[in-house]
PDB file of C-alpha atoms in Angstrom:
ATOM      1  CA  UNK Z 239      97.503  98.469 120.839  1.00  0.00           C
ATOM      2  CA  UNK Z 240      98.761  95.493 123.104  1.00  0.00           C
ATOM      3  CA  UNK Z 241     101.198  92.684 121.883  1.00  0.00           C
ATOM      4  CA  UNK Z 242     101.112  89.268 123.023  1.00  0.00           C
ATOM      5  CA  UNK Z 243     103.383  86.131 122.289  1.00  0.00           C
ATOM      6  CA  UNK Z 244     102.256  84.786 119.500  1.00  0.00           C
ATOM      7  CA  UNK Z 245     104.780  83.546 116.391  1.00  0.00           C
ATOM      8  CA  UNK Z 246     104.449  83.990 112.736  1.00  0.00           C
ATOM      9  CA  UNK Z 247     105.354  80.667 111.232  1.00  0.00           C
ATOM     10  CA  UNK Z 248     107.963  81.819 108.119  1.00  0.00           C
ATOM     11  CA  UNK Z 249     107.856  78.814 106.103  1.00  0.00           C
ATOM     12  CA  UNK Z 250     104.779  77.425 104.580  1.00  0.00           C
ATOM     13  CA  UNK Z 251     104.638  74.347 106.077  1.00  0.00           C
ATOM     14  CA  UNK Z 252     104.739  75.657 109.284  1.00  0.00           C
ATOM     15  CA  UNK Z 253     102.144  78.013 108.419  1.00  0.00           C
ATOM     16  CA  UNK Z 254      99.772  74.849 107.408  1.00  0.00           C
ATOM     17  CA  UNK Z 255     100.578  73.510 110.522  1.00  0.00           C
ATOM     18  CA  UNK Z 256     100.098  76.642 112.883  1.00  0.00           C
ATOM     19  CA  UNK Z 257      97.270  76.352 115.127  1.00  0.00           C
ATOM     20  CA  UNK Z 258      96.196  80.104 115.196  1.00  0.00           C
ATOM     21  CA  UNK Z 259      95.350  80.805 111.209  1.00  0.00           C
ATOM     22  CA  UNK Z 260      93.883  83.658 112.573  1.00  0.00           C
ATOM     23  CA  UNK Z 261      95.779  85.137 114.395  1.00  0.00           C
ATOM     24  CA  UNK Z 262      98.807  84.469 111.481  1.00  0.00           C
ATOM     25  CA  UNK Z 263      96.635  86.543 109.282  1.00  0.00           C
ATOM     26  CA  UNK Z 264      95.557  89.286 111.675  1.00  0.00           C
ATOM     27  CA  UNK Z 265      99.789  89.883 111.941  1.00  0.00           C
ATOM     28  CA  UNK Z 266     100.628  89.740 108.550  1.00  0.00           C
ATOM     29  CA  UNK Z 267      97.610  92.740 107.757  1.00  0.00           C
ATOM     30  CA  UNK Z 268      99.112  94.687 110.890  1.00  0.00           C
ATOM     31  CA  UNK Z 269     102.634  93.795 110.046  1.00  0.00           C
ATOM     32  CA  UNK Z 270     104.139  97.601 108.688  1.00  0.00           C
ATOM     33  CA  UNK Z 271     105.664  97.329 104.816  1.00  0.00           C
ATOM     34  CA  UNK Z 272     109.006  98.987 105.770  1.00  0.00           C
ATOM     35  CA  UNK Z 273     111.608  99.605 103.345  1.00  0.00           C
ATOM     36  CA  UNK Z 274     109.597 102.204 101.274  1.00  0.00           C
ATOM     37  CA  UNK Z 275     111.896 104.805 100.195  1.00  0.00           C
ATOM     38  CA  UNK Z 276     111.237 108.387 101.392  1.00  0.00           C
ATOM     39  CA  UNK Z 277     111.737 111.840  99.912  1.00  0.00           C
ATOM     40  CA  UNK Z 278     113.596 113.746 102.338  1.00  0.00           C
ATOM     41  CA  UNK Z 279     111.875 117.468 103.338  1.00  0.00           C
ATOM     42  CA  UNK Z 280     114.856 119.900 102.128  1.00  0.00           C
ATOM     43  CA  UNK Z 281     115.573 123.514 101.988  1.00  0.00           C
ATOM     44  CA  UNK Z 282     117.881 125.358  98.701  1.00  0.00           C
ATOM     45  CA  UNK Z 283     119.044 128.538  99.178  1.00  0.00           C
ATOM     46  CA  UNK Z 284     121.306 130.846  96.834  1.00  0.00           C
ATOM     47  CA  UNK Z 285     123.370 133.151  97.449  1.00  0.00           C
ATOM     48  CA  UNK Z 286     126.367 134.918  95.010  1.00  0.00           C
ATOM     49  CA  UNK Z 287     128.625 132.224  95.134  1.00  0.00           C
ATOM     50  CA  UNK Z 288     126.644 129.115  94.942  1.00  0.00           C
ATOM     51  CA  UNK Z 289     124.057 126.974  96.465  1.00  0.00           C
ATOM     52  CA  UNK Z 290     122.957 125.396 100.113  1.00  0.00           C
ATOM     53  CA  UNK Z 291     120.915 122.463 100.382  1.00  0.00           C
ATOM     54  CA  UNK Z 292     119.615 121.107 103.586  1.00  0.00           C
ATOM     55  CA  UNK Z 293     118.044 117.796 103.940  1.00  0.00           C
ATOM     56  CA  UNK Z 294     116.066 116.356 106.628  1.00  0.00           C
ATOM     57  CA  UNK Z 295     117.389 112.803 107.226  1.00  0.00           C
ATOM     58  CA  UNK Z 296     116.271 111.786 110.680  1.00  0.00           C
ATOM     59  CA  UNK Z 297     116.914 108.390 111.895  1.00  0.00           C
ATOM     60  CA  UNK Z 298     119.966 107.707 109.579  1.00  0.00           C
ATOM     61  CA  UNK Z 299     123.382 107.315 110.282  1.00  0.00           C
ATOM     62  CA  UNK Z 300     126.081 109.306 108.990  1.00  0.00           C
ATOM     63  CA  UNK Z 301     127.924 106.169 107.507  1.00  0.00           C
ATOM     64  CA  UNK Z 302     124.892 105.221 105.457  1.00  0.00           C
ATOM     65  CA  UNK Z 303     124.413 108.684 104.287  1.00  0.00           C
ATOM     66  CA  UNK Z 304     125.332 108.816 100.392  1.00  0.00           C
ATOM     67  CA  UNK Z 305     125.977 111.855  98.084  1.00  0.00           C
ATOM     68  CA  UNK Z 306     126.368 112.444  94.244  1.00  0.00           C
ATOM     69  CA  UNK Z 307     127.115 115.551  92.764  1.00  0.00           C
ATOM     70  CA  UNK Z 308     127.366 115.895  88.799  1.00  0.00           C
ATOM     71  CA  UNK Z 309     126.211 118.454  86.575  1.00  0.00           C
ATOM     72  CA  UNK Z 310     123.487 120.472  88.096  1.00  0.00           C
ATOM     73  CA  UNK Z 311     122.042 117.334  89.712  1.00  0.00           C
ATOM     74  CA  UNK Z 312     122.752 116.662  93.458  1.00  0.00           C
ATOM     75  CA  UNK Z 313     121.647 113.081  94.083  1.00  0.00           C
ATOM     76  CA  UNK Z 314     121.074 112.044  98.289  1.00  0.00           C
ATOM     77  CA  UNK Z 315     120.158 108.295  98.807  1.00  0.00           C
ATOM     78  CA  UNK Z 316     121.148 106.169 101.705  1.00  0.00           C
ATOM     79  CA  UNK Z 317     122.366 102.393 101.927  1.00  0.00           C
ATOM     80  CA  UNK Z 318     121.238  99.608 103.997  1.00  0.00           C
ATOM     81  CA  UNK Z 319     124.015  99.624 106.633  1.00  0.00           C
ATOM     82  CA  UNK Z 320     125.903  96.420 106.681  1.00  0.00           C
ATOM     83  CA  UNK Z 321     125.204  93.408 109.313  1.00  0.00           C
ATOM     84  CA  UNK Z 322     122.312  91.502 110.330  1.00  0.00           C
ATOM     85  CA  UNK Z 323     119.071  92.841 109.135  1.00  0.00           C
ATOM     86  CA  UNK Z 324     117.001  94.697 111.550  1.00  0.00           C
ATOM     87  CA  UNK Z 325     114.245  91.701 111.678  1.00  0.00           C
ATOM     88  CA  UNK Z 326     116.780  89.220 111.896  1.00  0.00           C
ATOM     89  CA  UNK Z 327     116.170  87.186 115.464  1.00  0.00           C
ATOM     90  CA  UNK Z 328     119.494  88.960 117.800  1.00  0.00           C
ATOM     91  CA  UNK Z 329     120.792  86.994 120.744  1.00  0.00           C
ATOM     92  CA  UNK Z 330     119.750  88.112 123.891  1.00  0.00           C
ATOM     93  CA  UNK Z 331     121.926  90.131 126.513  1.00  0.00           C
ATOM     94  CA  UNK Z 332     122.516  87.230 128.885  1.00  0.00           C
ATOM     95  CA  UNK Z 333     123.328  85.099 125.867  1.00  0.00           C
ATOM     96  CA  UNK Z 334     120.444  82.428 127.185  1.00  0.00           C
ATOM     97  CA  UNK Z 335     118.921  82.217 123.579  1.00  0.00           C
ATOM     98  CA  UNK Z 336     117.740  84.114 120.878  1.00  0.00           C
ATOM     99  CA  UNK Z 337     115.103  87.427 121.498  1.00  0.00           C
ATOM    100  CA  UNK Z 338     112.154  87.560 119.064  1.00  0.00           C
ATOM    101  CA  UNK Z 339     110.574  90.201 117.750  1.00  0.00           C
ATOM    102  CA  UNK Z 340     106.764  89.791 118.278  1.00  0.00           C
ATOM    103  CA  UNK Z 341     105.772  93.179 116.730  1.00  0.00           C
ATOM    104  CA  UNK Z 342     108.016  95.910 114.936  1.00  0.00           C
ATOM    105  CA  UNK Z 343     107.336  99.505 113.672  1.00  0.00           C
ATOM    106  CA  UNK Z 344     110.372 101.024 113.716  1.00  0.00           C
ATOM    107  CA  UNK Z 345     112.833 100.548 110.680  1.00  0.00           C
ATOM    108  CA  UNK Z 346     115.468 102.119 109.076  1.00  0.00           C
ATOM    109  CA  UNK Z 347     114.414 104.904 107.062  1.00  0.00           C
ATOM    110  CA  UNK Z 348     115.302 104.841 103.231  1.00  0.00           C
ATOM    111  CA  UNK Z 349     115.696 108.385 101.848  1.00  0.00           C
ATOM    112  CA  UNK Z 350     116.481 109.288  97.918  1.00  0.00           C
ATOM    113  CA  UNK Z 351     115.577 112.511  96.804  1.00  0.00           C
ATOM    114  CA  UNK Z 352     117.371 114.618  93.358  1.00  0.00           C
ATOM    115  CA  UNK Z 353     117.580 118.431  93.004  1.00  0.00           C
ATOM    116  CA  UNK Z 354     118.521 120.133  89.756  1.00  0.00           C
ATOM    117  CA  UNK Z 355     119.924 123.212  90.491  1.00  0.00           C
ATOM    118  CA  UNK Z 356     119.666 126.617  87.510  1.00  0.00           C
ATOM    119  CA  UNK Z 357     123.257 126.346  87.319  1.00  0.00           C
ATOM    120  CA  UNK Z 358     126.426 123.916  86.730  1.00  0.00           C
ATOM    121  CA  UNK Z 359     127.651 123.383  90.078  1.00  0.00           C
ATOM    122  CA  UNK Z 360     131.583 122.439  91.071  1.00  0.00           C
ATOM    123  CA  UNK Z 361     131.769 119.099  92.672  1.00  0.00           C
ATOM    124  CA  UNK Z 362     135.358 119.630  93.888  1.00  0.00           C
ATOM    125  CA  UNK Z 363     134.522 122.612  96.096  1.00  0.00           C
ATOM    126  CA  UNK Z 364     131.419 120.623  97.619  1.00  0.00           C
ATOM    127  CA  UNK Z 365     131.558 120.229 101.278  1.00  0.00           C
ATOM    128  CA  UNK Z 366     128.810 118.911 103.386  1.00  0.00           C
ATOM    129  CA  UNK Z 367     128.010 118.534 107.134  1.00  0.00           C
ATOM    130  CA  UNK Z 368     125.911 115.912 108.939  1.00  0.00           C
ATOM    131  CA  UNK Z 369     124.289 117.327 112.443  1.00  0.00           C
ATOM    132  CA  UNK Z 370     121.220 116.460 114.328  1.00  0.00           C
ATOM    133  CA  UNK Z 371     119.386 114.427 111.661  1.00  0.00           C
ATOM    134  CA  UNK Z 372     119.942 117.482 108.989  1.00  0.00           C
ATOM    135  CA  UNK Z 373     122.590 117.166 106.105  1.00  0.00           C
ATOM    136  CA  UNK Z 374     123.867 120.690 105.052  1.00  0.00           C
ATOM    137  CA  UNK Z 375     125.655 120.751 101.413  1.00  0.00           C
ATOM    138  CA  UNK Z 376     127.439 123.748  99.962  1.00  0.00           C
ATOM    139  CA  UNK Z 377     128.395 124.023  96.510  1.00  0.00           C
ATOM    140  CA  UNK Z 378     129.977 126.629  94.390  1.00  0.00           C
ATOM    141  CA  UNK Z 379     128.650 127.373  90.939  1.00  0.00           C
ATOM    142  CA  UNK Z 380     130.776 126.265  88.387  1.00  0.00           C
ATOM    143  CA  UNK Z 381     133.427 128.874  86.942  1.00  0.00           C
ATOM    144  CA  UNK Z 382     131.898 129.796  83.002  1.00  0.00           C
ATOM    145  CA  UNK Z 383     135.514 129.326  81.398  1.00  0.00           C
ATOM    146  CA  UNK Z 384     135.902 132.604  79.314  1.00  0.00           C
ATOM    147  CA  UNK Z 385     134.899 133.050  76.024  1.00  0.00           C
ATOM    148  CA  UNK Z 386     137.508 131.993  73.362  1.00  0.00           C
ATOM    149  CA  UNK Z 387     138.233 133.052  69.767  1.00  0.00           C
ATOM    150  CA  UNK Z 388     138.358 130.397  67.338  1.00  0.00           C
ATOM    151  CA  UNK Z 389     140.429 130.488  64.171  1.00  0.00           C
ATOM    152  CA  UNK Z 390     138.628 129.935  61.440  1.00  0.00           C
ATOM    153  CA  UNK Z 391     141.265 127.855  58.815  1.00  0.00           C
TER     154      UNK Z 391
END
């Protein structure tokens, strides 16, 4: 593939007015729908004391990264980090003008993905690490609270 200066107009007047309806329509069918949310490639192990998940997150920072524990659910999603958006025209480094983007593939990934584990799980002893793209959470099953007598009155 080769890329060559050539603008899509973003209003519609300026489409009307574009002298390339062509090419305007060959970029928007090659143009990539980013922002699809993905389903992350994960691991769950058990062991006596409680569960390990591992997700695959590459491409995501650690900030955006957000986790949910309730139940037996553990919920992983991320958030649009904060700022300008990623197709947003960026000054450029000598601070001349403005840098356009004339073709873009890369985005920032969106992940979500649930898990419901066989067992109640104890949010308070969760703990979680964040290396190389792969988000490790262990949590403890949840303590069965011991049988009780009831009085019948």
């Amino acid at each position: 593939m080769f890329v060559f200066p050539a603008t899509v107009p973003s209003s519609a007047a300026a489409r009307r007015a574009s002298a390339s309806p062509l090419l305007d329509a060959l970029f928007a069918q090659a143009a990539p729908t980013g922002g699809a949310v993905r389903a992350p490639a994960m691991d769950v192990s058990e062991d006596a004391a409680g569960y390990t998940l591992a997700f695959e997150v590459p491409g995501v920072a650690r900030e955006s990264l957000k986790l949910t524990i309730h139940g037996r659910r553990v919920a992983l999603s991320t958030e649009s980090p904060a700022g300008p958006r990623a197709d947003a025209p960026q000054a450029d480094q000598a601070g001349k003008g403005e840098t356009r983007v004339l073709y873009r593939e890369r985005s920032a990934p969106r992940y979500a993905r649930t898990v419901v584990l066989p067992a109640e799980v104890d949010a308070a002893s969760a703990t979680a690490r964040f290396e190389n793209g792969v988000l490790s959470v262990t949590v403890a099953r949840q303590q069965a609270a011991g049988a009780r007598q009831v009085t019948i009155g």
